[in-house]
Coordinates of C-alpha atoms in Angstrom, one line a residue:
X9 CA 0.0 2.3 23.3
X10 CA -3.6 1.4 24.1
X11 CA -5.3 2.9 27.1
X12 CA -8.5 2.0 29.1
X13 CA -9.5 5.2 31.1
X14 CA -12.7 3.7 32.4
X15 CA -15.1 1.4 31.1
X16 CA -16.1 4.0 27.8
X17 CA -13.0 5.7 27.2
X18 CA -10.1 4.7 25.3
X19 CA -7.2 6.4 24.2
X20 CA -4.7 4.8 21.5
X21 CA -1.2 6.2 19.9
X22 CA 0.7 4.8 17.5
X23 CA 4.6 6.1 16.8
X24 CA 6.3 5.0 13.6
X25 CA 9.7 5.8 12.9
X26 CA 11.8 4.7 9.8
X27 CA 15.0 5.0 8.3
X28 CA 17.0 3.3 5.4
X29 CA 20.2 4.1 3.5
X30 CA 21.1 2.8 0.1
X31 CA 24.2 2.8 -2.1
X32 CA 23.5 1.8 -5.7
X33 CA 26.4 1.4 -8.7
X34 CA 25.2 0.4 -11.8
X35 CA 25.6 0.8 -15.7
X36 CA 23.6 2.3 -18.5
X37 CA 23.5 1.3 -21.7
X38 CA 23.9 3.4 -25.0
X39 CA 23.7 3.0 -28.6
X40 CA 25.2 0.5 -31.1
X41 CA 27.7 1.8 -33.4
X42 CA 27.2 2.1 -37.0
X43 CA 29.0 -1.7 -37.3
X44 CA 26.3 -2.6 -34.6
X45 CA 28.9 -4.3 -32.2
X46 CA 30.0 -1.6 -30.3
X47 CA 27.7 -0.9 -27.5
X48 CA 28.4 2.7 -25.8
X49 CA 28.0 2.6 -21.8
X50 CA 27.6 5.0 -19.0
X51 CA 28.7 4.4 -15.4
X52 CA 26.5 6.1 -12.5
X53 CA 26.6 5.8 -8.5
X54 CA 23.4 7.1 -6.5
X55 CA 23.3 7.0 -2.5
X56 CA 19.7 7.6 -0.9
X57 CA 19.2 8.3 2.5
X58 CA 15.1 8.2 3.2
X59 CA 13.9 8.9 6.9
X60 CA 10.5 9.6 8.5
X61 CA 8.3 9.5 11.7
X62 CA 4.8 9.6 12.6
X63 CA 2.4 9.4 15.3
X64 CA -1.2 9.4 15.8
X65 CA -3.6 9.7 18.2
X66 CA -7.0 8.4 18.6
X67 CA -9.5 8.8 21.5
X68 CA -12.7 6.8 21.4
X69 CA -15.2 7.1 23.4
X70 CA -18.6 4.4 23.8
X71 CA -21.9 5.5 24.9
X72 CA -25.9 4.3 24.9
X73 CA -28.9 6.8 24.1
X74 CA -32.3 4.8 24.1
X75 CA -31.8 1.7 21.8
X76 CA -28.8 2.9 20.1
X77 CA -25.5 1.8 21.1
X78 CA -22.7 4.7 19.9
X79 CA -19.4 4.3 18.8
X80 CA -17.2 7.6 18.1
X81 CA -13.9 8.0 17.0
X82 CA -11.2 11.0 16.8
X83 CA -7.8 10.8 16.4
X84 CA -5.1 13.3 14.7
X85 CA -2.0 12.0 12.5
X86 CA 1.4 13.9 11.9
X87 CA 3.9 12.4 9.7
X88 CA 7.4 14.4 8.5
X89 CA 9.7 12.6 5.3
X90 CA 12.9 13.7 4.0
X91 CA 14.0 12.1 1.0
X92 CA 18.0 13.1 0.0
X93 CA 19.4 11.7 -3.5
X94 CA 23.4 12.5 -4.2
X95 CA 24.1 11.2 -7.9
X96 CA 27.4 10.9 -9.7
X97 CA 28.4 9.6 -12.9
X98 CA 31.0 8.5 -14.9
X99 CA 32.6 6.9 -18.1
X100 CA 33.5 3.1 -19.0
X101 CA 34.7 1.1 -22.1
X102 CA 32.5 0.3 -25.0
X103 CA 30.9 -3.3 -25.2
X104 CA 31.6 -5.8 -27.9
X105 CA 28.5 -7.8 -28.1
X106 CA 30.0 -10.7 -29.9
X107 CA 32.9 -10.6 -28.3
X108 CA 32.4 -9.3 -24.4
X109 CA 35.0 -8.2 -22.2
X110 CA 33.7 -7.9 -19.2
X111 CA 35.5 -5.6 -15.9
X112 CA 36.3 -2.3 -17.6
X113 CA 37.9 0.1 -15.0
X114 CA 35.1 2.8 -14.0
X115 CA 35.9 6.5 -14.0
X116 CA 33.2 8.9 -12.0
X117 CA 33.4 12.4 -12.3
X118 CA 34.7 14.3 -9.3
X119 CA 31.6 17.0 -9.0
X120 CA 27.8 15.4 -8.7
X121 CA 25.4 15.1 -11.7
X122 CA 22.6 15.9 -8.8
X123 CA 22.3 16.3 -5.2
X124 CA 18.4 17.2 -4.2
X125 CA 16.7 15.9 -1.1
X126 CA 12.7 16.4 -0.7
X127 CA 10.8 16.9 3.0
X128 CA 7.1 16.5 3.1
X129 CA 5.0 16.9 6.0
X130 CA 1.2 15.4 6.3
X131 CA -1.6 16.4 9.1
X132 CA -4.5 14.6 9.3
X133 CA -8.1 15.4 11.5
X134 CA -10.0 12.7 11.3
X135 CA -13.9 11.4 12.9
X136 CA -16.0 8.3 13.2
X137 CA -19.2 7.2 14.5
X138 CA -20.4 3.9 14.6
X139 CA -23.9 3.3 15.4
X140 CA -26.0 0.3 16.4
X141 CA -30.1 0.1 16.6
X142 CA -32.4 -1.9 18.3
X143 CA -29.2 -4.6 17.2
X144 CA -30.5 -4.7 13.5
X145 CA -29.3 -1.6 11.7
X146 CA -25.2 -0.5 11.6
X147 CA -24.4 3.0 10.6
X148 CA -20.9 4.1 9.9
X149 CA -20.2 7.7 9.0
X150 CA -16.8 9.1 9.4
X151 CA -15.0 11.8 7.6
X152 CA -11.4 13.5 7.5
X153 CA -9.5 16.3 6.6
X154 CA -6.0 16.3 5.1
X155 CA -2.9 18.9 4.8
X156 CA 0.0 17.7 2.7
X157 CA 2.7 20.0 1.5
X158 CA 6.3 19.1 0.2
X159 CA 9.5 21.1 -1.4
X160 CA 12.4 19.8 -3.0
X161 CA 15.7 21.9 -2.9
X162 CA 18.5 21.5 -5.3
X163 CA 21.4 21.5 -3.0
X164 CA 24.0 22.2 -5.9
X165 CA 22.0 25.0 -6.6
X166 CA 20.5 26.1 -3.4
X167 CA 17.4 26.1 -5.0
X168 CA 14.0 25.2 -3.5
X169 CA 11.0 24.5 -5.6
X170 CA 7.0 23.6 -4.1
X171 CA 5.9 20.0 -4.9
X172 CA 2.5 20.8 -3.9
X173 CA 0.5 22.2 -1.0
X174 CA -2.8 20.8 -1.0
X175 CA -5.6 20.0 1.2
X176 CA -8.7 17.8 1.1
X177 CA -11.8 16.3 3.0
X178 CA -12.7 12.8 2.2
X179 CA -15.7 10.9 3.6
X180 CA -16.7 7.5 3.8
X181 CA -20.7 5.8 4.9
X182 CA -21.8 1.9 5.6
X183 CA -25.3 0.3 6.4
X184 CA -25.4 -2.7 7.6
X185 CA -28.4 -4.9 8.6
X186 CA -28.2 -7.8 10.6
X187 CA -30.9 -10.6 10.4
X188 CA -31.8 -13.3 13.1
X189 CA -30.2 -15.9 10.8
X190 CA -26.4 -14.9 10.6
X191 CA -26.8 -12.6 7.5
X192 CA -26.0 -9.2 7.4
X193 CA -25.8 -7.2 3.4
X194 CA -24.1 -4.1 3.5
X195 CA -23.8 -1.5 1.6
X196 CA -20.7 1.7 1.7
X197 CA -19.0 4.4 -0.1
X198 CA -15.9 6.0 0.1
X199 CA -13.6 8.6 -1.0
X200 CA -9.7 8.8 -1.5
X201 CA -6.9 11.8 -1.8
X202 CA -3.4 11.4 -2.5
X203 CA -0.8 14.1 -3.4
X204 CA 0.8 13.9 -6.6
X205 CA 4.2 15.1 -7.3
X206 CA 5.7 16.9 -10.6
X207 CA 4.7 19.8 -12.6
X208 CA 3.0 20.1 -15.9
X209 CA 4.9 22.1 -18.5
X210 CA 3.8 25.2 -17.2
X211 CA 5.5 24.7 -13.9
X212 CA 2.1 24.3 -11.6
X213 CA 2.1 21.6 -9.7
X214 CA 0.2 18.0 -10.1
X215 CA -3.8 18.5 -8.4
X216 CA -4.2 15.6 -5.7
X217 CA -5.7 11.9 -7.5
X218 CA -8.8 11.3 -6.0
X219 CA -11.1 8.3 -5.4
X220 CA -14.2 6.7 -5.1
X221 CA -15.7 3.5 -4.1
X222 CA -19.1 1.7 -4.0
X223 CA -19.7 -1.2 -2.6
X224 CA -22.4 -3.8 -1.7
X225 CA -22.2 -7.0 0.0
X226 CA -23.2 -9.7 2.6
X227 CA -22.0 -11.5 5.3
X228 CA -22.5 -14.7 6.3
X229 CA -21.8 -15.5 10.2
X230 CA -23.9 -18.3 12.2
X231 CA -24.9 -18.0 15.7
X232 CA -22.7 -20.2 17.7
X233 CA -20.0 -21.5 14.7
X234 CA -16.9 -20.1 14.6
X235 CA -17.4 -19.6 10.6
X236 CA -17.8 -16.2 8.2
X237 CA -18.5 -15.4 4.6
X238 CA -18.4 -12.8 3.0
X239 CA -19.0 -11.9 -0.8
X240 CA -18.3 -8.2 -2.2
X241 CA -18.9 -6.1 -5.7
X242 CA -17.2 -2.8 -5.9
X243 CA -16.6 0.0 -8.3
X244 CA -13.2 1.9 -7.9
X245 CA -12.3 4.9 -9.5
X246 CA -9.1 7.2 -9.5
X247 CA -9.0 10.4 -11.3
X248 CA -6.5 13.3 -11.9
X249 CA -4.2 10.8 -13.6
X250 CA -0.8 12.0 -15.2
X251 CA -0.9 11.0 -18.8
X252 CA 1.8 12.0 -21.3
X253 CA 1.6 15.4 -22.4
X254 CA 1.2 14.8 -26.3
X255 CA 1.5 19.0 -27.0
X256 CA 4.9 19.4 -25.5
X257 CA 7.2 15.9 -25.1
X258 CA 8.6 14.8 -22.2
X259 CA 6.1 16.4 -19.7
X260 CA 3.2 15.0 -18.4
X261 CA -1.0 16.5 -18.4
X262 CA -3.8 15.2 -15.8
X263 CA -6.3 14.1 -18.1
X264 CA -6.5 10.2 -17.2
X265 CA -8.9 7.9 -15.4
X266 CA -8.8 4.5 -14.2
X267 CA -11.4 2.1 -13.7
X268 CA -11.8 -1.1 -11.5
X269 CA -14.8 -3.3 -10.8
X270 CA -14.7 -6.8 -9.5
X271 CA -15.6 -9.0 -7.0
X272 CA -14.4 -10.5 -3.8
X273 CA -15.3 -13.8 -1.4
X274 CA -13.6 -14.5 1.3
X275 CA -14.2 -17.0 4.3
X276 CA -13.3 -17.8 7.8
X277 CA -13.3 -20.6 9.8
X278 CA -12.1 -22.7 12.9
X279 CA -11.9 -26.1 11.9
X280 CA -10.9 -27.1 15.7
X281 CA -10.4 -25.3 18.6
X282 CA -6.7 -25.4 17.2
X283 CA -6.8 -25.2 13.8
X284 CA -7.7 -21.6 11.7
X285 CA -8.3 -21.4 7.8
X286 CA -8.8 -18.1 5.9
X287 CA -9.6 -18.1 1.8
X288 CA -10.0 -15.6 -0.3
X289 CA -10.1 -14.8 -4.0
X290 CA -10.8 -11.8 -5.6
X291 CA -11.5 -11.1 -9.9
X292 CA -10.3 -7.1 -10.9
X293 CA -11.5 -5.8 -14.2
X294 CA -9.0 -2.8 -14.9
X295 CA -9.0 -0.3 -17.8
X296 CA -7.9 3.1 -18.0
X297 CA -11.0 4.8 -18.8
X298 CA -9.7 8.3 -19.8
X299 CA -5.8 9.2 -21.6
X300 CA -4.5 12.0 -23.9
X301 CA -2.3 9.7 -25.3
X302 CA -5.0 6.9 -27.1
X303 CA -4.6 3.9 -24.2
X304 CA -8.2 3.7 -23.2
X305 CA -9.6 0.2 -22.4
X306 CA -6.1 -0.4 -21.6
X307 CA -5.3 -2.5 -18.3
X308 CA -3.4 -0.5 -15.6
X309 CA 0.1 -1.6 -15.1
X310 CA 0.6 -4.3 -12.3
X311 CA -2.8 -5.1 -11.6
X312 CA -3.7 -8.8 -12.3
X313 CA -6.9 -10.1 -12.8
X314 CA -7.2 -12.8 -10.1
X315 CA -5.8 -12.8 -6.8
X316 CA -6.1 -15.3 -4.3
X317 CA -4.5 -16.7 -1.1
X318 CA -4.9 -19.5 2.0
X319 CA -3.5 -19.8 5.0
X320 CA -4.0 -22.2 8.1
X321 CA -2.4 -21.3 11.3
X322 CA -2.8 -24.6 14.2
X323 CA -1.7 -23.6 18.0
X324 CA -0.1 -26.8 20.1
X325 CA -2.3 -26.2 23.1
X326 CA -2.3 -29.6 24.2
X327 CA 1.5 -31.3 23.4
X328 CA 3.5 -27.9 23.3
X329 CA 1.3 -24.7 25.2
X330 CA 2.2 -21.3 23.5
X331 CA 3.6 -22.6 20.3
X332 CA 2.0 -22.1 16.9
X333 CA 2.3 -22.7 13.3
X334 CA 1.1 -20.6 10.3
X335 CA 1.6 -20.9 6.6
X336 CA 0.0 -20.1 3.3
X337 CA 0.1 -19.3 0.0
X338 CA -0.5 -16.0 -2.4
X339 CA -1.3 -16.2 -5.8
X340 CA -1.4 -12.9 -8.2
X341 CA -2.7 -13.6 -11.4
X342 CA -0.8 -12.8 -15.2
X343 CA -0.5 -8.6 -15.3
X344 CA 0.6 -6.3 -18.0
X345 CA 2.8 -2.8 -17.8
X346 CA 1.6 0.8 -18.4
X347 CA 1.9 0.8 -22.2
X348 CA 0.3 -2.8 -22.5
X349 CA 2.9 -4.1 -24.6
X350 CA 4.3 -6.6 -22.1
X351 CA 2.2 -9.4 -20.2
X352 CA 3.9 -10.4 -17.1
X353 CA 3.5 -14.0 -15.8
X354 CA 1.6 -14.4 -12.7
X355 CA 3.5 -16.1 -9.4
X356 CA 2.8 -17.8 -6.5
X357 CA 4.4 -17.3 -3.4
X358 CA 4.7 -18.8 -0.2
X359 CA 5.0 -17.3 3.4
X360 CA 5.0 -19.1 6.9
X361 CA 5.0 -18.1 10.8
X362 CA 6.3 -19.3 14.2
X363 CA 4.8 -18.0 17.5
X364 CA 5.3 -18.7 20.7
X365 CA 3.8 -17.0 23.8
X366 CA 6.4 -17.3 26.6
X367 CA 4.2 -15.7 29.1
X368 CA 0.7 -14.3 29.4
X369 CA 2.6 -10.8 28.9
X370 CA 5.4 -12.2 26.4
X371 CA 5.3 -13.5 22.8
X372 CA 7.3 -13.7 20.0
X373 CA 6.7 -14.4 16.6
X374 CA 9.1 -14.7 13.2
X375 CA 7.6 -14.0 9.8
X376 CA 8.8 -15.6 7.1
X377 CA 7.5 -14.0 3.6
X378 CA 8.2 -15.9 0.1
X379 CA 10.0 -19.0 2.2
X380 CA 11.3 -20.4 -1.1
X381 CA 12.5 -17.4 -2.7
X382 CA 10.4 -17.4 -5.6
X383 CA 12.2 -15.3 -8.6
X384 CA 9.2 -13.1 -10.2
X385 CA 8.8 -9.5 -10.8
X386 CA 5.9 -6.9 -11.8
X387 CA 5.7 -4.2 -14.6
X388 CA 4.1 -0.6 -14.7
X389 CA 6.5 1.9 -15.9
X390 CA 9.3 -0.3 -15.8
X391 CA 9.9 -3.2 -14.6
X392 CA 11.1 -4.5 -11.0
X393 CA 12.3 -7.7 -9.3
X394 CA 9.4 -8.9 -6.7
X395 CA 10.6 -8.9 -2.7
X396 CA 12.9 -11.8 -2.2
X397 CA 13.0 -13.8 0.9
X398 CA 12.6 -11.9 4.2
X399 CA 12.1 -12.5 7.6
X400 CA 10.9 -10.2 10.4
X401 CA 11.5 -11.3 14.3
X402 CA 8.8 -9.5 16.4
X403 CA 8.7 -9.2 20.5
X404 CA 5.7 -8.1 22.3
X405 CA 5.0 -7.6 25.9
X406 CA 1.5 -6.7 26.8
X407 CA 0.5 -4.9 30.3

């Protein structure tokens, strides 16, 4: 919902609600025997039922004192989550590897291996304020504040256990100047916070990761063409990360930090009055900058080092009014997992759109994401199947 309450006040509110259920049955495999034939398995079932809502409110209001035009911003966020896991598991027949029988009857035991479910709750205060001088200068300073707690009972138990409750202010700054001839460097910084969840082996809870980024830039816009540049550097860095605990196995110790500078370009333009491009490419060099457990200079799991992606969208003003056409392509460059002992191949992947405005109120739009179901998958702890074909049907009706 957006709002116009006169000509300098706006107020905005976004309301997100989400909700997914999933059954999973899968095997686990064991050992080899001493003959090394005999492959022992384990049988396991796991239903997850995830739900959450959130709304937030923003109020901006615009406003002119002497030669500066003023932007500000304030808004408030609430978001709940419950997260609820049942697990069983079960038995089933040995494997012989060189001779595989395959369909083994299943047996799960009649009492759950686990049954826990999670709720987390999130308030956030934030502020903004967006200034413009004599049309040359842009400041941006804007800051927030962040409450995040979450507990996780154990429902065969009836045990309930903190997660973490912690709180944070993060702040972020840009300067912009804008010269007579379309370009416009800039310069910003900004700051991160994210919960973390587990315990160390002393039972206190993971400390927040936190961020920070520098970048400069500049932007490239003409007066009068319906073209922009722009060309980034950035330096990125996330500490508080978990590494493996080396003085007591199996639990983890906050002593890592990871590292990313690169560069980014990216351009805009509209070829014909019907016809958009965008471009982009972007270079990341990772490493994991600080570990207890000897991986420094290490590349992060799942970050490539190139990225890079085009799409053109055309709109059939002239033969078909309200229709349009989008498609592109996404290319993530060769990654590695966690450990560094893997490299995963990079993939390209393909996505399209179809649009059509019915009305000057109505439109609707499909989204197609990875149209040819390109197979590929990522690594970081382990490793997972990238999204497969979707599509997403979207009706919107403006007032």
């Amino acid at each position: 919902l957006s709002h116009e309450i006169n000509d300098q006040i706006t107020f905005r509110q976004n309301v997100l609600h989400f909700s997914a259920d999933t059954d999973w049955n899968y095997l686990t495999a064991g050992g080899l025997d001493a003959s090394q034939q005999l492959l022992s398995r384990g049988a396991a079932t796991r239903a997850d039922e995830n739900s959450s809502w959130s709304i937030d409110n923003q109020l901006e209001f615009k406003w002119d004192l002497g030669a500066t035009q003023h932007t500000s911003l304030m808004g408030l966020d609430y978001t709940e989550q419950t997260f609820e896991r049942l697990q069983y598991r079960g038995s089933v027949a040995d494997l012989n590897l060189f001779n595989p029988i395959y369909g083994s009857t299943v047996t799960l035991n009649s009492n759950p291996a686990s049954h826990t479910k999670q709720d987390s709750k999130q308030l956030g205060i934030y502020a903004q304020e967006h200034i413009k001088i004599a049309d040359k200068w842009v400041v941006m300073l804007g800051g927030r504040y962040d409450k995040i707690e979450s507990d996780s009972k154990n429902k065969l138990t009836n045990i309930t256990t903190e997660d973490y409750n912690d709180d944070a202010f993060t702040g972020r700054a840009g300067l912009v100047y804008l010269f007579d001839n379309g370009f416009a460097p800039y310069i910003s910084y900004s700051e991160s916070f994210e919960a973390a969840s587990g315990q160390d082996v002393n039972g206190s809870p993971f400390k927040p990761t936190e961020g920070e980024q520098y970048e400069i830039g500049l932007r490239y816009q003409p007066e009068g063409q319906a073209l922009s540049i722009t060309a980034s550097v950035y330096k990125l860095t996330q500490k508080n990360v978990t590494t493996a605990d080396l003085d007591n196995p199996g639990f983890a110790i906050q002593q890592g930090e990871v590292e990313s500078k690169g560069f980014e370009l990216e351009a805009r333009a509209n070829l014909t009055n019907n016809l958009n491009l965008i471009a982009s490419y972007g270079y990341i060099d990772n490493a994991v900058t600080k570990s207890n457990n000897g991986t420094e200079g290490n590349r992060y799991g799942a970050v490539p080092r190139h990225l890079a992606s085009l799409w053109a969208d055309y709109k059939f003003t002239e033969t078909v009014p309200g229709l349009g056409l989008g498609a592109g392509v996404r290319y993530y460059g060769r990654s590695f997992n966690l450990a560094n002992t893997y490299e995963v191949p990079g993939f390209t992947v393909v996505d399209a759109v179809v649009n059509y405005s019915l009305t000057s109120e109505w439109s609707l739009a499909l989204n197609i994401n990875n149209l040819f179901d390109e197979e590929y998958a990522t690594c970081s702890y382990a490793c997972f199947y990238g999204v497969e074909r979707s599509a997403v049907a979207t009706a919107t009706y403006n007032w």
